[in-house]
C-alpha positions as a printed Julia matrix, in Angstrom:
68×3 Matrix{Float64}:
 81.19  240.81  130.95
 78.04  239.99  132.63
 75.68  237.96  129.96
 72.19  239.14  129.18
 69.82  237.05  129.84
 69.11  236.09  125.94
 72.72  234.74  125.9
 72.46  232.83  128.74
 69.67  231.24  127.26
 71.31  230.57  124.07
 74.28  229.15  125.89
 72.11  226.47  127.62
 70.37  225.69  124.68
 72.99  224.54  123.21
 74.11  221.91  125.69
 72.4   219.27  127.75
 73.99  219.59  131.34
 75.89  222.36  132.47
 77.77  223.33  135.44
 77.82  226.34  136.66
 81.72  226.38  136.72
 81.63  226.14  132.76
 79.09  229.17  132.87
 81.7   230.96  134.52
 84.37  230.13  132.24
 82.45  230.72  129.05
 81.21  234.31  129.63
 84.41  234.87  131.95
 82.76  235.8   135.49
 83.07  234.49  138.85
 81.64  231.43  140.03
 79.97  233.3   142.8
 77.93  235.81  139.81
 76.37  232.86  138.12
 73.84  231.76  140.82
 72.86  235.5   140.93
 72.1   235.1   137.15
 70.54  232.11  137.38
 67.99  233.17  140.23
 65.62  234.91  138.25
 65.48  232.27  135.6
 64.92  229.61  138.02
 61.75  231.57  140.14
 60.49  231.75  136.75
 60.99  227.82  136.36
 62.93  228.15  132.88
 65.8   226.64  134.59
 66.48  224.16  137.52
 69.87  223.59  139.26
 70.4   220.37  140.55
 72.79  218.46  142.42
 74.73  216.02  140.5
 77.84  214.52  141.87
 79.98  216.98  143.63
 78.78  220.27  141.36
 75.48  221.77  140.69
 74.34  221.74  136.81
 71.45  223.62  135.3
 69.03  221.97  133.21
 67.08  223.89  130.73
 63.18  223.1   131.43
 61.37  221.94  127.7
 59.02  224.66  128.06
 61.75  227.28  128.35
 62.49  226.32  124.6
 59.58  228.94  123.86
 60.91  231.59  125.48
 62.77  234.32  123.63
């Protein structure tokens, strides 16, 4: 089941760094779906995606703590 934006943000708030694979496993979705879910959040500058080692990680920006 594809998570709602609110569910995804709650998941990210509980963790410091989350790689895309961890998000896919948690919500039982395909790895290719995760960037599609994060793209609107990245455009609104709620999350930031960075390369860390061999994988991509998602960082929740501080200003996003106020977003509900």
